[in-house]
PDB file of C-alpha atoms in Angstrom:
ATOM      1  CA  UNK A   1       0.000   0.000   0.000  1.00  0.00           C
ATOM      2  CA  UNK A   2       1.356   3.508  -0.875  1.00  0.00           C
ATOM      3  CA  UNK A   3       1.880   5.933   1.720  1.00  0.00           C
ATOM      4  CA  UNK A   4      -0.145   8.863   1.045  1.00  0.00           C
ATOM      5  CA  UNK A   5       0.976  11.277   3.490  1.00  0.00           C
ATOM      6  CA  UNK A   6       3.922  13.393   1.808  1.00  0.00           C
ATOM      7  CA  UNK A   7       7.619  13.717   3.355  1.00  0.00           C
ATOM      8  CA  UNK A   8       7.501  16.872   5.688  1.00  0.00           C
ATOM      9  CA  UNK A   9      11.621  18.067   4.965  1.00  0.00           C
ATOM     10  CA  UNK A  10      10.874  21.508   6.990  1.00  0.00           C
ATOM     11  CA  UNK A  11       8.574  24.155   8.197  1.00  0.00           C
ATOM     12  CA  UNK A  12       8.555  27.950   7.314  1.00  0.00           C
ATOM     13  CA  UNK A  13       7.409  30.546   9.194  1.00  0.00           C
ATOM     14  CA  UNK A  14       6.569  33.713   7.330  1.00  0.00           C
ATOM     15  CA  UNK A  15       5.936  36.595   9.858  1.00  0.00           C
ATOM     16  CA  UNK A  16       4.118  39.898   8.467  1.00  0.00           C
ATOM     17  CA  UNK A  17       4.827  43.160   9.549  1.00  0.00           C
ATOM     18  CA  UNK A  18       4.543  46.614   8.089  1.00  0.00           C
ATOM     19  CA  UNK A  19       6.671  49.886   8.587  1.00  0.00           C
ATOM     20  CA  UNK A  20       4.974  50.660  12.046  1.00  0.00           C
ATOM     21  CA  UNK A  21       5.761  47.087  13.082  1.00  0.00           C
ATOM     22  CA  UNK A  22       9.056  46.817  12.058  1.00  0.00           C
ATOM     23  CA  UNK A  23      10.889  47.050  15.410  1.00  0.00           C
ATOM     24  CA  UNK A  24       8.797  44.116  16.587  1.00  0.00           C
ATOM     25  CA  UNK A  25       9.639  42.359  13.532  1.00  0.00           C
ATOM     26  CA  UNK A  26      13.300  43.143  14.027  1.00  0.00           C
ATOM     27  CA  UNK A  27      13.119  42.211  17.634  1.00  0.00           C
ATOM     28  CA  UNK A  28      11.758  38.785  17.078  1.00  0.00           C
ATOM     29  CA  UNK A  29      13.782  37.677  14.033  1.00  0.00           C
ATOM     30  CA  UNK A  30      17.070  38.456  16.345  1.00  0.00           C
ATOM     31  CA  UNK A  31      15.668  36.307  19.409  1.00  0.00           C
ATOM     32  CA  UNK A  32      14.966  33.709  17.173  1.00  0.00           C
ATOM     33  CA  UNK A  33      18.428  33.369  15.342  1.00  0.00           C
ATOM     34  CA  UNK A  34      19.836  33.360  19.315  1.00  0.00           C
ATOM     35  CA  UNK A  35      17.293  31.163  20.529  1.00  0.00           C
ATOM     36  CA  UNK A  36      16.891  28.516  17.736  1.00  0.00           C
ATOM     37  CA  UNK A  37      18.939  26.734  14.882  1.00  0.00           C
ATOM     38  CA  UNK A  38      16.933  28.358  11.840  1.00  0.00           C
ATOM     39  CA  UNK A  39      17.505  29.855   8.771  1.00  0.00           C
ATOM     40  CA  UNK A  40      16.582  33.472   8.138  1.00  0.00           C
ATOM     41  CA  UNK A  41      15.236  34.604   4.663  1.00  0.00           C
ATOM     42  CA  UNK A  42      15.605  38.138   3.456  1.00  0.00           C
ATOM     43  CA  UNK A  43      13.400  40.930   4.477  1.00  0.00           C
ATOM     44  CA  UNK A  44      10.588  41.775   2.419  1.00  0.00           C
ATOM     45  CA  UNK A  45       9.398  45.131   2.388  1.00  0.00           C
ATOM     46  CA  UNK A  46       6.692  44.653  -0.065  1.00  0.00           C
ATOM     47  CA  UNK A  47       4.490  41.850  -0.793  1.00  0.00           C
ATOM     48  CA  UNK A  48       6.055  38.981  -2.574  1.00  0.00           C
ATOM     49  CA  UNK A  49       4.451  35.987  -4.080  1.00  0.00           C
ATOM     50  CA  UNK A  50       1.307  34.867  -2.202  1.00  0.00           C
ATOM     51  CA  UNK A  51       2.474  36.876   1.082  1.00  0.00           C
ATOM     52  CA  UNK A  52       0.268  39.641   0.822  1.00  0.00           C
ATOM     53  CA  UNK A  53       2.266  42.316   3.522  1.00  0.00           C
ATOM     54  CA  UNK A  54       5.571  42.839   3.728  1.00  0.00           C
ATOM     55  CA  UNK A  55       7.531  39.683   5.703  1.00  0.00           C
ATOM     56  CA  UNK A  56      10.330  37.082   6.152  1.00  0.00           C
ATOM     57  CA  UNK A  57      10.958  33.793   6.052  1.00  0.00           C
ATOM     58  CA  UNK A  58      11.939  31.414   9.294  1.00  0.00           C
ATOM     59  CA  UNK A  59      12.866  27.893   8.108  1.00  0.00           C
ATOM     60  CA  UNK A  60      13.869  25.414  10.175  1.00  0.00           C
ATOM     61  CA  UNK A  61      13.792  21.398  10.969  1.00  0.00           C
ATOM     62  CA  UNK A  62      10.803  19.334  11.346  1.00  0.00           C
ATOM     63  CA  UNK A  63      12.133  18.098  14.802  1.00  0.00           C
ATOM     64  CA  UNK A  64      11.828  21.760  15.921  1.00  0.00           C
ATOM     65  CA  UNK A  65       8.502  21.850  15.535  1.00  0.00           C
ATOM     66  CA  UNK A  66       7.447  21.697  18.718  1.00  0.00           C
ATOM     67  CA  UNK A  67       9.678  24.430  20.313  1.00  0.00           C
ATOM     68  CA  UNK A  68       9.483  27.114  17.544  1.00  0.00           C
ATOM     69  CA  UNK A  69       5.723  27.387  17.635  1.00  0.00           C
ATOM     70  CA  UNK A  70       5.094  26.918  20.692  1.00  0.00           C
ATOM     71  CA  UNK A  71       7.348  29.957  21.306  1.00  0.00           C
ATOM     72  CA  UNK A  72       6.364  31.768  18.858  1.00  0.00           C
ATOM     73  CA  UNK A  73       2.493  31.301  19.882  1.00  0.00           C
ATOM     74  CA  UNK A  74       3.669  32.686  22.873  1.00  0.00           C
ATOM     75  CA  UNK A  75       5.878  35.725  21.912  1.00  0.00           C
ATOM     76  CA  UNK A  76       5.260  36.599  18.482  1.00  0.00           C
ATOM     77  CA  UNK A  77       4.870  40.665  19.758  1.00  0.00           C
ATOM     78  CA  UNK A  78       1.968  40.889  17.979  1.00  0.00           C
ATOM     79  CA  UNK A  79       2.543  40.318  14.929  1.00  0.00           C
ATOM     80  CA  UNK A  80       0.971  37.344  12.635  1.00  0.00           C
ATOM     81  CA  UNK A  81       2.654  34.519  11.280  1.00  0.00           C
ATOM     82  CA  UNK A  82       2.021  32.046   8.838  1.00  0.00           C
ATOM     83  CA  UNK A  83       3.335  27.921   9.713  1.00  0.00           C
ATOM     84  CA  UNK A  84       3.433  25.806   7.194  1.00  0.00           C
ATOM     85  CA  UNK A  85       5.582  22.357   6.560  1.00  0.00           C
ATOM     86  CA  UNK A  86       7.499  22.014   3.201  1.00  0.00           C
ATOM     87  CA  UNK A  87       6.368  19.063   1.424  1.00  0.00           C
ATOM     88  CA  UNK A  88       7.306  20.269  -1.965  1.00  0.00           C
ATOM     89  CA  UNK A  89       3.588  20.687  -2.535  1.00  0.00           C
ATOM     90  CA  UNK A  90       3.523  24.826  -2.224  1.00  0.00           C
ATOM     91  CA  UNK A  91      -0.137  25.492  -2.979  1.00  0.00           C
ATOM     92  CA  UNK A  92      -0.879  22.896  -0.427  1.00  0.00           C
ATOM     93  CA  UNK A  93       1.473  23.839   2.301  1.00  0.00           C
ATOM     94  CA  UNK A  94       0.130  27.203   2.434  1.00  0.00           C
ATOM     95  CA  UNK A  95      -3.622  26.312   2.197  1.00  0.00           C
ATOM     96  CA  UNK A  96      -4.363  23.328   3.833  1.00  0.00           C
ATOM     97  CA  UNK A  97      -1.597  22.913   5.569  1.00  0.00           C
ATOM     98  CA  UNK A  98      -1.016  26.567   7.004  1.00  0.00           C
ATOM     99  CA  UNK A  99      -1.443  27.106  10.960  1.00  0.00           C
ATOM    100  CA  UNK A 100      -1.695  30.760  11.403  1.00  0.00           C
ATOM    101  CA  UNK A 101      -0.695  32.600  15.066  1.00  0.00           C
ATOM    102  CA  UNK A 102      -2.377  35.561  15.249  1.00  0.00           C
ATOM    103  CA  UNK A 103      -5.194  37.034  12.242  1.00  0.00           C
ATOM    104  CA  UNK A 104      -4.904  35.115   9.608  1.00  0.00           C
ATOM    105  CA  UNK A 105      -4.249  36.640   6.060  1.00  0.00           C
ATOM    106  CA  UNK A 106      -5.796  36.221   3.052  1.00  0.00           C
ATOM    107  CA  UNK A 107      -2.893  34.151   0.798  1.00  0.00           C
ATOM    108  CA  UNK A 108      -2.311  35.260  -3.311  1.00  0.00           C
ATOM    109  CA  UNK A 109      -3.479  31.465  -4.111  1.00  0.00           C
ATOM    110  CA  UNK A 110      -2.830  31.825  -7.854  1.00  0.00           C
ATOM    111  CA  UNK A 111       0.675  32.416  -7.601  1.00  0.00           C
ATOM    112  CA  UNK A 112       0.779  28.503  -7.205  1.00  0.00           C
ATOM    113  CA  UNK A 113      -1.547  27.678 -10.017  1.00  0.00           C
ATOM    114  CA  UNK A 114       0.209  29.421 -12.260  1.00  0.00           C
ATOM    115  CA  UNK A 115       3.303  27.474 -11.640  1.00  0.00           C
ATOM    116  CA  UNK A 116       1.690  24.084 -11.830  1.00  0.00           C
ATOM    117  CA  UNK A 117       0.200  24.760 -14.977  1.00  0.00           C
ATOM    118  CA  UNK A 118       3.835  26.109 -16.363  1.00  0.00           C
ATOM    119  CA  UNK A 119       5.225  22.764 -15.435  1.00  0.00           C
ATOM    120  CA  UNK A 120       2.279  20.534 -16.796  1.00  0.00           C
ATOM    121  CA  UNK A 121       2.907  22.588 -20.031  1.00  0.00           C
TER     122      UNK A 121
END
């Protein structure tokens, strides 16, 4: 029988912010890189694919799970961030698979379904 739950290699965080929020931002993305083994993406200062507010990206290990969110549930300054695991499945990850903390955002979907339908091509 075939396994039908995909490989989770990592989770991303994406937390939003905007120029008012900034210093928050700032604040958290240091006190993770001290706290936790992670990898920090660039800063965004404009939306970017199917983030709709300015952000960056957190990744880190599966087996981190379970002390990066819970953290970050509990000290995310306000700000909302989007979980998701990376399954190699994008549209998925950050639809049904998304957890957000905080409001959660309404995603640019179609920036997905216009790259599956490149590759079927």
């Amino acid at each position: 029988m075939e396994n039908a739950t995909p490989e989770i290699t990592g989770f991303h965080a994406h937390i939003y912010y905007d120029a008012q929020l900034r210093h928050a931002a700032a604040s958290l993305r240091k006190e993770l890189a001290d706290r936790f083994e992670v990898v920090m993406g660039r800063w965004r200062d404009k939306p970017v694919g199917p983030h709709p507010e300015w952000s960056y990206q957190v990744a880190f290990a599966p087996a981190l799970f379970g002390e990066i969110v819970p953290w970050l549930a509990l000290n995310r300054r306000g700000l909302t961030i989007l979980v998701h695991p990376d399954t190699g499945d994008d549209l998925t990850d950050h639809s049904d698979n998304a957890m957000w903390l905080g409001a959660s955002l309404d995603l640019d979907l179609d920036q997905f379904a216009a790259t599956d339908d490149a590759a079927a091509e």
